[in-house]
Amino acid sequence: MPDHDRTMPPSLISGHEWLLEGAPDNQIPAHGVEPLVAMRVIDEEIVLDGIPERNLATFVTTWMEPEAQQVIAANLHRNFIDHAEYPRTAEIEQRCIRMLASLFNAPGETTGARTQGSSEAIMLGALSLKWKWRQRREAAGKPTDKPNMVFGGDVHVVWDKFCRYFDVEPRIVPLQPDKFTIGPEDVEPHVDENTIGVAAVLGTTFTGHSDDIGAINDLLVTIKNDRGLDVPLHIDAASGGFVWPFLYPDSEWDFRLEQVRSINVSGHKFGGVYPGIGWLVFREQADLAEDLVFYENYLGKRDATFTLNFSTGSAMVLAQYYNLIRLGRDGYTLVMEVMKKNSEFLAGRLESIGPFEVVGDDAEQLPLVAFHLAADADVPYDEFDIAWQVSAERGWMLPAYTMPPKAESVKMLRALVKINLNRALVSTLADDIAQACETLEKKGGASKHERQRVKTGVGY
Ligand SMILES: Cc1ncc(COP(=O)(O)O)c(C=O)c1O
């Protein structure tokens, strides 16, 4: 008889051994268990994870309507790539792309792709920039061995990844302690004939503001006219692409600007869909390098694919379409306005609580509050201590981080105000931050061990 059978209380029904032995971990168990047991093993373990609704760090959707969840649950078994079998799902993807292209003011017929998120969209968009640059150079009989890409230190890490994975020199404009976005004066010295493109951010990960996209576009137009260099502009609108068109419709950052050739947006951020959906939209069909499109007929029909992955779910594509038609332009506007008003309310409360400075709350911004202790704050704690204390006392996941080079002397706290953070919750959050500061005042900051557990992740 195995040891555990001797120690197992007789009442313990077979399959429940994990209650005493722990969950299977290193090996696939020799024998299966009842579905209910498997479900309990998982459910009981993940209660130790944070509660997504209290995650103030993530840009990604943590609440969808029950009807949307029904659409998702009913379509988990549909492989998106299988266009021959699921042609209506493929058509729905195309509708989403057309709707986004029109939202971003594309001048005419265009093309794009559904992706896993903005990271895949950026890799694909930037690859197209590299291929198009190489074509232009080859046509002119010029070398193609030193491509570079220009962007600011305010970009998401995916841009560094693209450059490393695909062998492009990153020309990164550093930030400054009082300047967290970039403009034309930063870009200008870095652009040359080997620049495959410039990337600008609409809604940065660090403070939610926008690069000076209009002026960067003007610079690139001037460079085109004066030096004959046609340098395309890609807009990383991972978060901002669903915010700016509704909150700041007159602000020009999209295809209304001449040099903007491609835009990425995360459907799973302010598009309001659960994780697993992003979009890449080109200005016109010719902006997608034809060499990057693969044609295959594995699945019963000749099909064009332009993705880094192959098989993937359809559910989030359908959920994106659900949101687009369920909310419409007025619904999205309402959602964005609610989040903006609640973030303004939170910013106001924070300024009244203590020695906090809210960063750039008078500028166009994502619905979030980026804040830090004022330079002259005379307190025995810092931003990292606050992040720890508010998570220890109330379970809020509030990230603390230092800004990218050369603004790393600035510490930041950032609270996303998404649609599930209603006024009562925002108000409670402000009270909880005030309480955490009071505790820290008394205890004189967090311990070394506590500080090691602070949430510092910035971009997701
Ligand atoms: C500006 C920006 N770009 C790209 C990304 C990556 O997006 P995803 O998580 O959709 O891959 C993020 C994520 O937060 C982001 O904020």
Coordinates of C-alpha atoms and ligand atoms in Angstrom, one line a residue:
M1 CA 0.0 0.0 0.0
P2 CA 1.5 3.4 -0.9
D3 CA 2.4 5.6 2.1
H4 CA -0.2 8.2 1.5
D5 CA -3.0 5.6 1.5
R6 CA -2.1 4.7 5.1
T7 CA -2.0 8.3 6.3
M8 CA -5.2 9.4 4.3
P9 CA -8.3 9.7 6.5
P10 CA -10.8 7.0 5.4
S11 CA -13.4 9.7 4.6
L12 CA -11.1 11.3 2.0
I13 CA -12.7 10.4 -1.3
S14 CA -10.2 9.3 -4.0
G15 CA -9.0 12.2 -6.1
H16 CA -8.8 14.6 -3.2
E17 CA -5.3 13.6 -2.1
W18 CA -4.0 17.0 -3.2
L19 CA -5.7 18.5 -0.1
L20 CA -2.9 16.9 2.0
E21 CA -0.2 16.5 -0.6
G22 CA -0.3 19.7 -2.6
A23 CA -1.2 20.2 -6.2
P24 CA 0.5 18.2 -9.0
D25 CA 3.5 20.2 -10.1
N26 CA 6.5 18.6 -11.7
Q27 CA 5.0 15.6 -13.5
I28 CA 1.7 15.1 -15.3
P29 CA -0.1 12.9 -12.8
A30 CA -0.4 9.2 -13.7
H31 CA -4.2 9.2 -13.2
G32 CA -6.7 11.9 -13.8
V33 CA -9.3 13.3 -11.4
E34 CA -12.9 14.3 -11.5
P35 CA -13.6 17.7 -13.2
L36 CA -14.7 19.2 -10.0
V37 CA -11.4 18.3 -8.3
A38 CA -9.3 19.8 -11.2
M39 CA -11.4 23.0 -10.9
R40 CA -10.9 23.2 -7.2
V41 CA -7.1 22.8 -7.5
I42 CA -7.0 25.8 -9.8
D43 CA -9.6 28.0 -8.2
E44 CA -8.2 27.6 -4.7
E45 CA -4.7 28.3 -5.8
I46 CA -5.4 31.5 -7.7
V47 CA -7.2 33.2 -4.8
L48 CA -3.7 34.2 -3.8
D49 CA -3.4 36.2 -6.9
G50 CA -4.3 39.9 -6.8
I51 CA -7.9 40.8 -7.5
P52 CA -8.0 42.2 -11.0
E53 CA -10.5 44.9 -10.1
R54 CA -8.0 46.3 -7.6
N55 CA -5.2 46.3 -10.2
L56 CA -4.5 50.0 -10.8
A57 CA -1.4 49.1 -12.7
T58 CA -2.8 47.5 -15.8
F59 CA -4.1 49.3 -18.9
V60 CA -5.8 46.0 -19.8
T61 CA -9.5 45.5 -19.4
T62 CA -10.6 43.9 -16.2
W63 CA -14.4 44.1 -16.6
M64 CA -16.7 43.3 -19.5
E65 CA -20.5 43.1 -19.7
P66 CA -22.1 39.7 -19.1
E67 CA -23.4 39.7 -22.6
A68 CA -19.9 40.2 -24.0
Q69 CA -18.7 37.4 -21.7
Q70 CA -21.4 35.2 -23.2
V71 CA -20.1 36.0 -26.7
I72 CA -16.6 35.1 -25.6
A73 CA -17.6 31.8 -23.9
A74 CA -19.7 30.7 -26.9
N75 CA -16.8 31.1 -29.3
L76 CA -13.7 29.8 -27.6
H77 CA -13.6 26.8 -29.9
R78 CA -13.3 28.7 -33.1
N79 CA -9.7 28.9 -34.5
F80 CA -9.4 32.4 -35.9
I81 CA -6.9 31.5 -38.6
D82 CA -9.2 29.0 -40.1
H83 CA -10.8 31.5 -42.5
A84 CA -12.1 28.8 -44.9
E85 CA -14.2 27.3 -42.1
Y86 CA -15.2 30.5 -40.4
P87 CA -15.5 33.1 -43.1
R88 CA -18.0 35.2 -41.2
T89 CA -15.5 35.6 -38.4
A90 CA -12.9 36.6 -40.9
E91 CA -15.4 39.2 -42.3
I92 CA -16.0 40.5 -38.8
E93 CA -12.3 41.0 -38.3
Q94 CA -12.2 43.0 -41.6
R95 CA -15.2 45.1 -40.3
C96 CA -13.3 46.0 -37.2
I97 CA -10.2 47.0 -39.2
R98 CA -12.4 49.2 -41.5
M99 CA -14.1 50.8 -38.5
L100 CA -10.7 51.6 -36.8
A101 CA -9.3 52.9 -40.1
S102 CA -12.2 55.2 -40.4
L103 CA -11.9 56.2 -36.7
F104 CA -8.3 57.1 -37.4
N105 CA -9.3 59.1 -40.5
A106 CA -7.6 56.9 -43.1
P107 CA -8.0 58.7 -46.5
G108 CA -9.3 55.7 -48.5
E109 CA -9.2 51.9 -48.7
T110 CA -6.7 50.4 -46.4
T111 CA -5.5 47.2 -44.8
G112 CA -4.5 45.9 -41.4
A113 CA -4.4 42.9 -39.1
R114 CA -5.8 41.5 -35.9
T115 CA -3.0 40.7 -33.6
Q116 CA -2.4 39.3 -30.1
G117 CA -1.9 42.8 -28.7
S118 CA 0.0 45.9 -29.5
S119 CA 3.3 44.1 -29.2
E120 CA 2.6 41.9 -32.2
A121 CA 1.1 44.8 -34.0
I122 CA 4.2 46.9 -33.4
M123 CA 6.5 44.1 -34.6
L124 CA 4.5 43.7 -37.8
G125 CA 4.2 47.5 -38.4
A126 CA 7.9 48.1 -37.8
L127 CA 8.8 45.1 -40.0
S128 CA 6.9 46.7 -42.8
L129 CA 8.8 49.9 -42.3
K130 CA 12.0 48.0 -42.5
W131 CA 11.0 46.1 -45.6
K132 CA 9.8 49.3 -47.4
W133 CA 13.0 51.2 -46.4
R134 CA 15.1 48.3 -47.9
Q135 CA 13.1 48.4 -51.1
R136 CA 13.6 52.1 -51.5
R137 CA 17.3 51.8 -50.8
E138 CA 17.8 48.8 -53.2
A139 CA 15.9 50.7 -55.9
A140 CA 18.3 53.6 -55.4
G141 CA 21.4 51.2 -55.4
K142 CA 22.3 52.2 -51.8
P143 CA 23.5 50.0 -48.9
T144 CA 20.9 48.4 -46.6
D145 CA 23.0 47.1 -43.8
K146 CA 22.5 49.8 -41.2
P147 CA 18.8 50.5 -40.6
N148 CA 17.9 52.6 -37.6
M149 CA 14.6 53.6 -35.9
V150 CA 14.1 56.8 -33.9
F151 CA 11.9 57.0 -30.8
G152 CA 11.9 58.5 -27.3
G153 CA 12.7 57.0 -23.9
D154 CA 9.0 57.2 -23.2
V155 CA 8.2 54.1 -25.4
H156 CA 7.1 50.7 -24.1
V157 CA 9.8 48.1 -24.0
V158 CA 8.4 46.4 -27.1
W159 CA 10.2 48.9 -29.2
D160 CA 13.6 47.9 -27.8
K161 CA 12.6 44.3 -28.4
F162 CA 11.7 45.0 -32.0
C163 CA 15.1 46.6 -32.6
R164 CA 17.0 43.7 -31.0
Y165 CA 15.0 40.9 -32.5
F166 CA 15.0 42.3 -36.0
D167 CA 18.5 43.9 -36.1
V168 CA 17.7 47.6 -36.2
E169 CA 19.7 50.2 -34.4
P170 CA 17.5 51.9 -31.8
R171 CA 18.1 55.7 -31.6
I172 CA 16.5 56.5 -28.3
V173 CA 16.0 60.1 -27.3
P174 CA 16.5 60.3 -23.5
L175 CA 13.9 62.0 -21.3
Q176 CA 14.7 64.7 -18.9
P177 CA 13.6 65.2 -15.2
D178 CA 11.0 67.7 -16.3
K179 CA 10.2 66.4 -19.8
F180 CA 8.5 63.0 -20.2
T181 CA 7.6 63.0 -23.9
I182 CA 9.4 63.9 -27.1
G183 CA 9.0 66.5 -29.8
P184 CA 10.6 67.4 -33.2
E185 CA 13.7 69.0 -31.7
D186 CA 14.5 65.6 -30.1
V187 CA 13.9 63.6 -33.3
E188 CA 15.6 65.9 -35.8
P189 CA 19.3 65.1 -34.9
H190 CA 18.8 61.4 -35.2
V191 CA 17.1 61.1 -38.6
D192 CA 19.2 60.2 -41.6
E193 CA 18.9 58.1 -44.8
N194 CA 19.0 54.9 -42.8
T195 CA 16.0 55.7 -40.7
I196 CA 13.3 53.2 -41.4
G197 CA 10.8 55.3 -39.4
V198 CA 10.1 57.4 -36.4
A199 CA 7.8 56.0 -33.6
A200 CA 5.7 58.4 -31.5
V201 CA 3.5 57.5 -28.6
L202 CA -0.1 58.5 -28.1
G203 CA -0.7 57.9 -24.4
T204 CA 2.6 56.9 -22.8
T205 CA 2.9 54.0 -20.4
F206 CA 4.7 56.2 -17.9
T207 CA 2.4 59.3 -17.5
G208 CA -0.3 58.8 -20.1
H209 CA 0.6 61.9 -22.2
S210 CA 1.3 62.1 -25.9
D211 CA 4.5 62.9 -27.8
D212 CA 4.2 66.1 -29.9
I213 CA 3.0 64.1 -32.9
G214 CA 1.8 67.0 -35.0
A215 CA 5.1 68.8 -34.8
I216 CA 7.1 65.6 -35.4
N217 CA 5.0 65.1 -38.5
D218 CA 5.7 68.7 -39.6
L219 CA 9.4 68.0 -39.1
L220 CA 9.3 64.9 -41.3
V221 CA 7.4 66.8 -44.0
T222 CA 10.1 69.4 -44.0
I223 CA 12.8 66.8 -44.2
K224 CA 11.0 65.2 -47.1
N225 CA 10.7 68.5 -48.9
D226 CA 14.2 69.8 -48.1
R227 CA 16.3 66.6 -48.1
G228 CA 14.2 64.2 -50.2
L229 CA 14.1 61.7 -47.3
D230 CA 10.6 60.3 -47.0
V231 CA 10.7 59.0 -43.3
P232 CA 7.4 57.4 -42.2
L233 CA 5.8 57.9 -38.8
H234 CA 4.3 55.0 -36.9
I235 CA 2.0 55.9 -34.0
D236 CA 2.0 53.6 -31.0
A237 CA -1.6 54.3 -29.9
A238 CA -1.7 51.1 -27.8
S239 CA -3.7 53.0 -25.1
G240 CA -4.5 56.3 -26.8
G241 CA -6.1 55.0 -30.0
F242 CA -9.4 54.4 -28.2
V243 CA -9.2 57.5 -26.0
W244 CA -8.1 60.4 -28.2
P245 CA -10.8 60.0 -30.9
F246 CA -13.5 60.3 -28.3
L247 CA -12.1 62.7 -25.7
Y248 CA -10.0 64.9 -28.1
P249 CA -11.5 64.5 -31.5
D250 CA -9.9 67.7 -32.8
S251 CA -6.4 66.8 -31.8
E252 CA -4.6 65.6 -35.0
W253 CA -2.4 62.6 -34.4
D254 CA -3.6 60.0 -36.9
F255 CA -3.9 59.6 -40.7
R256 CA -4.9 63.3 -41.0
L257 CA -1.1 63.8 -40.7
E258 CA 0.8 63.2 -43.9
Q259 CA 3.7 61.1 -42.6
V260 CA 1.6 58.8 -40.4
R261 CA 1.7 55.5 -42.3
S262 CA 0.7 53.0 -39.6
I263 CA -1.0 52.9 -36.2
N264 CA -1.3 50.1 -33.6
V265 CA -4.0 50.0 -30.9
S266 CA -4.7 47.5 -28.2
G267 CA -8.3 46.3 -28.3
H268 CA -7.7 44.9 -24.8
K269 CA -6.8 48.2 -23.3
F270 CA -9.3 51.1 -23.8
G271 CA -11.0 49.1 -26.6
G272 CA -12.6 47.4 -23.6
V273 CA -11.9 43.8 -24.5
Y274 CA -10.3 41.1 -22.2
P275 CA -6.6 40.3 -23.0
G276 CA -5.7 38.9 -26.4
I277 CA -6.6 41.5 -29.0
G278 CA -4.6 44.2 -30.8
W279 CA -4.9 45.9 -34.1
L280 CA -2.5 47.2 -36.8
V281 CA -3.9 49.6 -39.3
F282 CA -2.0 51.0 -42.4
R283 CA -2.7 54.3 -44.0
E284 CA -3.1 52.6 -47.4
Q285 CA -2.6 49.1 -48.8
A286 CA 0.7 50.1 -50.3
D287 CA 2.1 50.6 -46.8
L288 CA 2.1 46.9 -46.1
A289 CA 5.2 45.4 -47.6
E290 CA 3.9 42.7 -49.9
D291 CA 6.9 40.4 -49.1
L292 CA 5.6 40.0 -45.6
V293 CA 2.3 38.5 -46.6
F294 CA 2.3 34.7 -46.9
Y295 CA -0.2 32.8 -49.0
E296 CA -1.1 29.3 -48.1
N297 CA -3.8 26.8 -48.6
Y298 CA -3.5 24.4 -45.7
L299 CA -6.9 24.9 -44.5
G300 CA -8.9 24.4 -47.6
K301 CA -8.7 27.8 -49.2
R302 CA -5.9 30.1 -50.5
D303 CA -5.4 32.6 -47.8
A304 CA -3.2 35.6 -47.0
T305 CA -1.6 35.8 -43.6
F306 CA 0.3 38.6 -42.1
T307 CA 0.9 37.7 -38.4
L308 CA 3.7 36.4 -36.2
N309 CA 1.4 33.7 -34.8
F310 CA -0.9 31.3 -36.7
S311 CA -3.7 29.5 -34.7
T312 CA -5.4 31.7 -32.2
G313 CA -8.8 32.3 -30.7
S314 CA -11.7 34.1 -32.4
A315 CA -13.5 35.1 -29.2
M316 CA -11.7 38.4 -28.6
V317 CA -12.2 39.5 -32.2
L318 CA -15.9 38.9 -31.8
A319 CA -15.8 40.6 -28.5
Q320 CA -14.2 43.6 -30.1
Y321 CA -16.9 43.8 -32.7
Y322 CA -19.5 43.4 -29.9
N323 CA -18.0 46.5 -28.1
L324 CA -17.8 48.5 -31.3
I325 CA -21.5 48.0 -32.2
R326 CA -22.8 47.8 -28.6
L327 CA -21.2 51.1 -27.6
G328 CA -21.1 53.0 -30.8
R329 CA -19.3 56.3 -31.0
D330 CA -21.5 57.9 -28.3
G331 CA -21.1 54.9 -26.0
Y332 CA -17.3 55.0 -26.2
T333 CA -17.4 58.8 -25.7
L334 CA -19.5 58.3 -22.6
V335 CA -17.2 55.6 -21.2
M336 CA -14.1 57.8 -21.8
E337 CA -15.7 60.8 -20.2
V338 CA -16.7 58.9 -17.1
M339 CA -13.1 57.6 -16.7
K340 CA -11.7 61.1 -17.3
K341 CA -14.0 62.7 -14.8
N342 CA -13.2 60.0 -12.2
S343 CA -9.4 60.5 -12.8
E344 CA -9.8 64.2 -12.4
F345 CA -11.7 63.6 -9.2
L346 CA -8.9 61.3 -7.9
A347 CA -6.2 63.9 -8.9
G348 CA -8.1 66.6 -7.0
R349 CA -8.4 64.4 -3.9
L350 CA -4.7 63.4 -4.0
E351 CA -3.6 67.0 -4.1
S352 CA -5.7 67.8 -1.1
I353 CA -4.5 64.7 0.9
G354 CA -0.8 65.5 1.1
P355 CA 2.3 66.7 -0.5
F356 CA 1.5 65.2 -3.9
E357 CA 2.1 66.6 -7.3
V358 CA 0.0 65.3 -10.2
V359 CA 1.9 65.2 -13.4
G360 CA 0.5 67.2 -16.4
D361 CA -3.2 67.0 -15.5
D362 CA -3.9 70.0 -17.7
A363 CA -2.7 68.3 -20.8
E364 CA -4.4 65.7 -23.1
Q365 CA -4.0 62.4 -21.3
L366 CA -5.2 58.9 -20.8
P367 CA -7.7 58.4 -17.9
L368 CA -5.1 57.9 -15.2
V369 CA -3.4 59.8 -12.5
A370 CA 0.4 59.9 -12.5
F371 CA 1.7 61.5 -9.3
H372 CA 4.6 61.7 -7.0
L373 CA 5.7 63.4 -3.7
A374 CA 6.5 67.1 -4.2
A375 CA 10.2 67.9 -4.2
D376 CA 9.9 69.8 -0.9
A377 CA 7.7 67.1 0.8
D378 CA 9.1 66.6 4.3
V379 CA 8.0 63.1 5.0
P380 CA 9.8 59.9 6.2
Y381 CA 8.6 57.8 3.3
D382 CA 8.7 57.7 -0.5
E383 CA 6.6 56.6 -3.4
F384 CA 7.7 52.9 -3.1
D385 CA 6.7 52.9 0.6
I386 CA 3.2 54.3 -0.3
A387 CA 2.7 51.5 -3.0
W388 CA 3.6 48.9 -0.4
Q389 CA 1.4 50.3 2.4
V390 CA -1.7 50.8 0.3
S391 CA -1.4 47.2 -1.0
A392 CA -0.8 45.8 2.5
E393 CA -3.7 47.7 4.0
R394 CA -6.3 47.5 1.3
G395 CA -5.0 45.2 -1.5
W396 CA -4.8 48.0 -4.1
M397 CA -2.1 47.2 -6.7
L398 CA -0.6 50.7 -7.2
P399 CA 2.7 50.6 -9.1
A400 CA 5.7 52.7 -8.1
Y401 CA 8.6 53.1 -10.5
T402 CA 11.4 55.4 -11.6
M403 CA 11.2 57.2 -14.9
P404 CA 13.4 56.0 -17.8
P405 CA 16.8 57.5 -18.5
K406 CA 17.6 60.5 -18.0
A407 CA 14.7 61.2 -15.9
E408 CA 15.4 58.3 -13.5
S409 CA 15.7 60.7 -10.5
V410 CA 11.9 61.0 -10.7
K411 CA 9.8 58.4 -8.8
M412 CA 6.3 57.9 -9.9
L413 CA 3.0 56.4 -8.7
R414 CA 0.3 55.7 -11.3
A415 CA -3.3 54.8 -10.9
L416 CA -5.3 53.7 -14.0
V417 CA -9.0 54.8 -13.7
K418 CA -10.8 52.3 -15.8
I419 CA -14.6 51.9 -16.1
N420 CA -14.9 49.5 -13.2
L421 CA -13.4 52.2 -10.9
N422 CA -16.6 54.1 -10.1
R423 CA -16.8 57.2 -8.0
A424 CA -17.4 55.4 -4.8
L425 CA -14.3 53.2 -5.4
V426 CA -12.2 56.2 -6.5
S427 CA -13.2 58.0 -3.3
T428 CA -12.3 55.0 -1.2
L429 CA -8.9 54.7 -3.0
A430 CA -8.1 58.3 -2.1
D431 CA -9.1 57.6 1.5
D432 CA -6.9 54.5 1.5
I433 CA -3.9 56.4 0.1
A434 CA -4.4 59.0 2.8
Q435 CA -4.6 56.3 5.5
A436 CA -1.4 54.6 4.1
C437 CA 0.4 57.9 4.3
E438 CA -0.7 58.3 7.9
T439 CA 0.5 54.9 8.8
L440 CA 3.9 55.5 7.1
E441 CA 4.2 58.8 8.9
K442 CA 3.9 57.0 12.2
K443 CA 6.1 54.0 11.4
G444 CA 8.7 56.0 9.4
G445 CA 8.6 54.3 6.0
A446 CA 8.4 50.7 4.9
S447 CA 11.0 48.0 5.8
K448 CA 13.5 46.7 3.3
H449 CA 11.6 43.5 3.1
E450 CA 8.3 45.3 2.4
R451 CA 9.9 47.5 -0.3
Q452 CA 11.1 44.4 -2.1
R453 CA 7.5 43.4 -2.6
V454 CA 6.3 46.6 -4.2
K455 CA 4.7 46.4 -7.6
T456 CA 7.1 48.1 -10.0
G457 CA 5.9 46.8 -13.4
V458 CA 4.9 49.7 -15.6
G459 CA 3.7 48.5 -19.0
Y460 CA 0.9 46.1 -19.6
Ligands
LIG1 C1 2.4 52.6 -25.3 C2 2.4 51.0 -25.3 N1 2.8 50.4 -26.4 C3 2.8 49.0 -26.4 C4 2.3 48.3 -25.3 C5 2.3 46.8 -25.5 O1 0.9 46.4 -25.6 P1 0.3 45.0 -25.5 O2 0.3 44.7 -24.0 O3 -1.1 45.1 -26.1 O4 1.2 44.0 -26.3 C6 1.9 48.9 -24.2 C7 1.4 48.2 -23.0 O5 1.1 48.7 -22.0 C8 1.9 50.4 -24.2 O6 1.5 51.0 -23.1

